[in-house]
PDB file of C-alpha atoms in Angstrom:
ATOM      1  CA  MET A   1      -0.957  20.184 -18.941  1.00 80.00           C
ATOM      2  CA  ILE A   2      -2.805  18.876 -15.925  1.00 88.00           C
ATOM      3  CA  GLU A   3      -2.437  20.949 -12.768  1.00 93.00           C
ATOM      4  CA  THR A   4      -0.799  19.485  -9.685  1.00 93.00           C
ATOM      5  CA  GLN A   5      -3.938  19.772  -7.573  1.00 95.00           C
ATOM      6  CA  TRP A   6      -5.654  17.091  -9.666  1.00 96.00           C
ATOM      7  CA  TYR A   7      -2.800  14.684  -9.027  1.00 96.00           C
ATOM      8  CA  LEU A   8      -3.025  15.436  -5.322  1.00 97.00           C
ATOM      9  CA  LEU A   9      -6.778  14.851  -5.365  1.00 97.00           C
ATOM     10  CA  LEU A  10      -6.260  11.504  -7.106  1.00 98.00           C
ATOM     11  CA  SER A  11      -3.559  10.603  -4.607  1.00 98.00           C
ATOM     12  CA  ALA A  12      -5.781  11.495  -1.652  1.00 98.00           C
ATOM     13  CA  ALA A  13      -8.601   9.372  -3.072  1.00 98.00           C
ATOM     14  CA  VAL A  14      -6.333   6.359  -3.637  1.00 98.00           C
ATOM     15  CA  PHE A  15      -4.810   6.737  -0.163  1.00 98.00           C
ATOM     16  CA  SER A  16      -8.278   6.979   1.398  1.00 98.00           C
ATOM     17  CA  ILE A  17      -9.415   3.810  -0.355  1.00 97.00           C
ATOM     18  CA  GLY A  18      -6.315   2.019   0.943  1.00 97.00           C
ATOM     19  CA  LEU A  19      -6.848   3.290   4.476  1.00 97.00           C
ATOM     20  CA  PHE A  20     -10.490   2.211   4.345  1.00 97.00           C
ATOM     21  CA  GLY A  21      -9.413  -1.254   3.221  1.00 95.00           C
ATOM     22  CA  ILE A  22      -7.019  -1.597   6.137  1.00 95.00           C
ATOM     23  CA  LEU A  23      -9.475  -0.364   8.738  1.00 95.00           C
ATOM     24  CA  VAL A  24     -12.515  -2.356   7.612  1.00 94.00           C
ATOM     25  CA  ARG A  25     -11.366  -5.685   6.158  1.00 89.00           C
ATOM     26  CA  GLU A  26      -9.972  -8.695   8.008  1.00 87.00           C
ATOM     27  CA  SER A  27      -8.387 -10.604   5.131  1.00 90.00           C
ATOM     28  CA  ALA A  28      -4.612 -10.519   4.892  1.00 89.00           C
ATOM     29  CA  LEU A  29      -4.788 -10.278   1.094  1.00 91.00           C
ATOM     30  CA  ILE A  30      -6.963  -7.169   1.338  1.00 93.00           C
ATOM     31  CA  TYR A  31      -4.430  -5.738   3.798  1.00 92.00           C
ATOM     32  CA  LEU A  32      -1.657  -6.256   1.249  1.00 93.00           C
ATOM     33  CA  MET A  33      -3.650  -4.659  -1.549  1.00 95.00           C
ATOM     34  CA  SER A  34      -4.586  -1.733   0.685  1.00 96.00           C
ATOM     35  CA  VAL A  35      -0.971  -1.084   1.637  1.00 95.00           C
ATOM     36  CA  GLU A  36      -0.079  -1.207  -2.062  1.00 95.00           C
ATOM     37  CA  LEU A  37      -2.730   1.428  -2.767  1.00 96.00           C
ATOM     38  CA  MET A  38      -1.304   3.648  -0.049  1.00 96.00           C
ATOM     39  CA  LEU A  39       2.232   3.275  -1.410  1.00 96.00           C
ATOM     40  CA  ASN A  40       1.002   4.063  -4.919  1.00 96.00           C
ATOM     41  CA  ALA A  41      -0.693   7.197  -3.596  1.00 97.00           C
ATOM     42  CA  ALA A  42       2.666   8.319  -2.220  1.00 96.00           C
ATOM     43  CA  ASN A  43       4.269   7.579  -5.599  1.00 97.00           C
ATOM     44  CA  ILE A  44       1.656   9.716  -7.345  1.00 97.00           C
ATOM     45  CA  ASN A  45       2.585  12.571  -5.010  1.00 97.00           C
ATOM     46  CA  PHE A  46       6.284  12.124  -5.728  1.00 96.00           C
ATOM     47  CA  VAL A  47       5.759  12.213  -9.480  1.00 96.00           C
ATOM     48  CA  ALA A  48       3.330  15.157  -9.296  1.00 96.00           C
ATOM     49  CA  PHE A  49       5.734  17.311  -7.318  1.00 95.00           C
ATOM     50  CA  SER A  50       8.582  16.239  -9.568  1.00 95.00           C
ATOM     51  CA  LEU A  51       6.562  17.464 -12.529  1.00 93.00           C
ATOM     52  CA  GLN A  52       5.750  20.729 -10.759  1.00 93.00           C
ATOM     53  CA  HIS A  53       9.350  21.493  -9.840  1.00 93.00           C
ATOM     54  CA  GLY A  54      10.804  20.284 -13.129  1.00 91.00           C
ATOM     55  CA  ASN A  55      13.364  17.837 -11.775  1.00 93.00           C
ATOM     56  CA  LEU A  56      13.638  14.054 -11.640  1.00 94.00           C
ATOM     57  CA  THR A  57      14.061  13.631  -7.884  1.00 95.00           C
ATOM     58  CA  GLY A  58      10.438  12.701  -7.277  1.00 94.00           C
ATOM     59  CA  GLN A  59      10.488  10.170 -10.083  1.00 95.00           C
ATOM     60  CA  VAL A  60      13.585   8.543  -8.605  1.00 96.00           C
ATOM     61  CA  PHE A  61      11.860   8.350  -5.215  1.00 96.00           C
ATOM     62  CA  ALA A  62       8.806   6.817  -6.918  1.00 96.00           C
ATOM     63  CA  LEU A  63      11.050   4.203  -8.522  1.00 96.00           C
ATOM     64  CA  PHE A  64      12.488   3.300  -5.122  1.00 96.00           C
ATOM     65  CA  GLY A  65       8.932   3.244  -3.756  1.00 94.00           C
ATOM     66  CA  MET A  66       7.965   0.692  -6.395  1.00 95.00           C
ATOM     67  CA  ALA A  67      10.958  -1.450  -5.430  1.00 95.00           C
ATOM     68  CA  LEU A  68       9.895  -1.191  -1.786  1.00 93.00           C
ATOM     69  CA  ALA A  69       6.355  -2.220  -2.745  1.00 93.00           C
ATOM     70  CA  ALA A  70       7.656  -5.267  -4.612  1.00 94.00           C
ATOM     71  CA  ALA A  71       9.699  -6.345  -1.601  1.00 95.00           C
ATOM     72  CA  GLU A  72       6.700  -5.780   0.666  1.00 92.00           C
ATOM     73  CA  VAL A  73       4.538  -8.020  -1.518  1.00 93.00           C
ATOM     74  CA  ALA A  74       7.125 -10.805  -1.501  1.00 94.00           C
ATOM     75  CA  ILE A  75       7.413 -10.771   2.291  1.00 95.00           C
ATOM     76  CA  GLY A  76       3.669 -10.309   2.763  1.00 92.00           C
ATOM     77  CA  LEU A  77       2.798 -13.273   0.560  1.00 93.00           C
ATOM     78  CA  GLY A  78       5.249 -15.397   2.521  1.00 93.00           C
ATOM     79  CA  ILE A  79       3.553 -14.399   5.758  1.00 89.00           C
ATOM     80  CA  ILE A  80       0.134 -15.144   4.265  1.00 90.00           C
ATOM     81  CA  LEU A  81       1.296 -18.619   3.170  1.00 93.00           C
ATOM     82  CA  VAL A  82       2.534 -19.385   6.679  1.00 89.00           C
ATOM     83  CA  LEU A  83      -0.695 -18.029   8.127  1.00 87.00           C
ATOM     84  CA  TYR A  84      -2.766 -20.260   5.846  1.00 91.00           C
ATOM     85  CA  ARG A  85      -0.570 -23.298   6.451  1.00 92.00           C
ATOM     86  CA  ASN A  86      -0.801 -22.989  10.249  1.00 87.00           C
ATOM     87  CA  PHE A  87      -4.399 -21.807  10.691  1.00 87.00           C
ATOM     88  CA  GLU A  88      -6.105 -22.768   7.382  1.00 88.00           C
ATOM     89  CA  THR A  89      -7.462 -19.240   6.992  1.00 88.00           C
ATOM     90  CA  ILE A  90      -6.153 -15.841   5.936  1.00 88.00           C
ATOM     91  CA  ASP A  91      -8.354 -13.972   8.411  1.00 88.00           C
ATOM     92  CA  VAL A  92      -5.984 -11.879  10.517  1.00 83.00           C
ATOM     93  CA  THR A  93      -8.205 -11.976  13.606  1.00 83.00           C
ATOM     94  CA  VAL A  94      -7.971 -15.793  14.011  1.00 82.00           C
ATOM     95  CA  PRO A  95      -4.284 -16.450  14.847  1.00 80.00           C
ATOM     96  CA  THR A  96      -4.188 -15.271  18.444  1.00 76.00           C
ATOM     97  CA  THR A  97      -1.488 -17.840  19.287  1.00 69.00           C
ATOM     98  CA  MET A  98       1.085 -15.810  17.358  1.00 62.00           C
ATOM     99  CA  ARG A  99       0.978 -13.078  19.980  1.00 63.00           C
ATOM    100  CA  TRP A 100       3.374 -12.931  22.884  1.00 62.00           C
TER     101      TRP A 100
END
């Protein structure tokens, strides 16, 4: 059986990659993928601690996290389509007219 610390190390690596993607890139699609990586890192933590404690609570939270991620993708893709339709780019630094 794999120890919990390896799951946590994997989760930290995936979360760090997602955070790096958000901080460095300017494409809205990369933002979406980076947020998905961060949510998946949280799901790995939920499942790892569920395995460690021997109950299903963490797995249930991970299932709800996946549903949240699916909803986030649907809304995010809608925003990206509107962004592309209005500004003909998916670069998030271009649409300054959307600010107050």
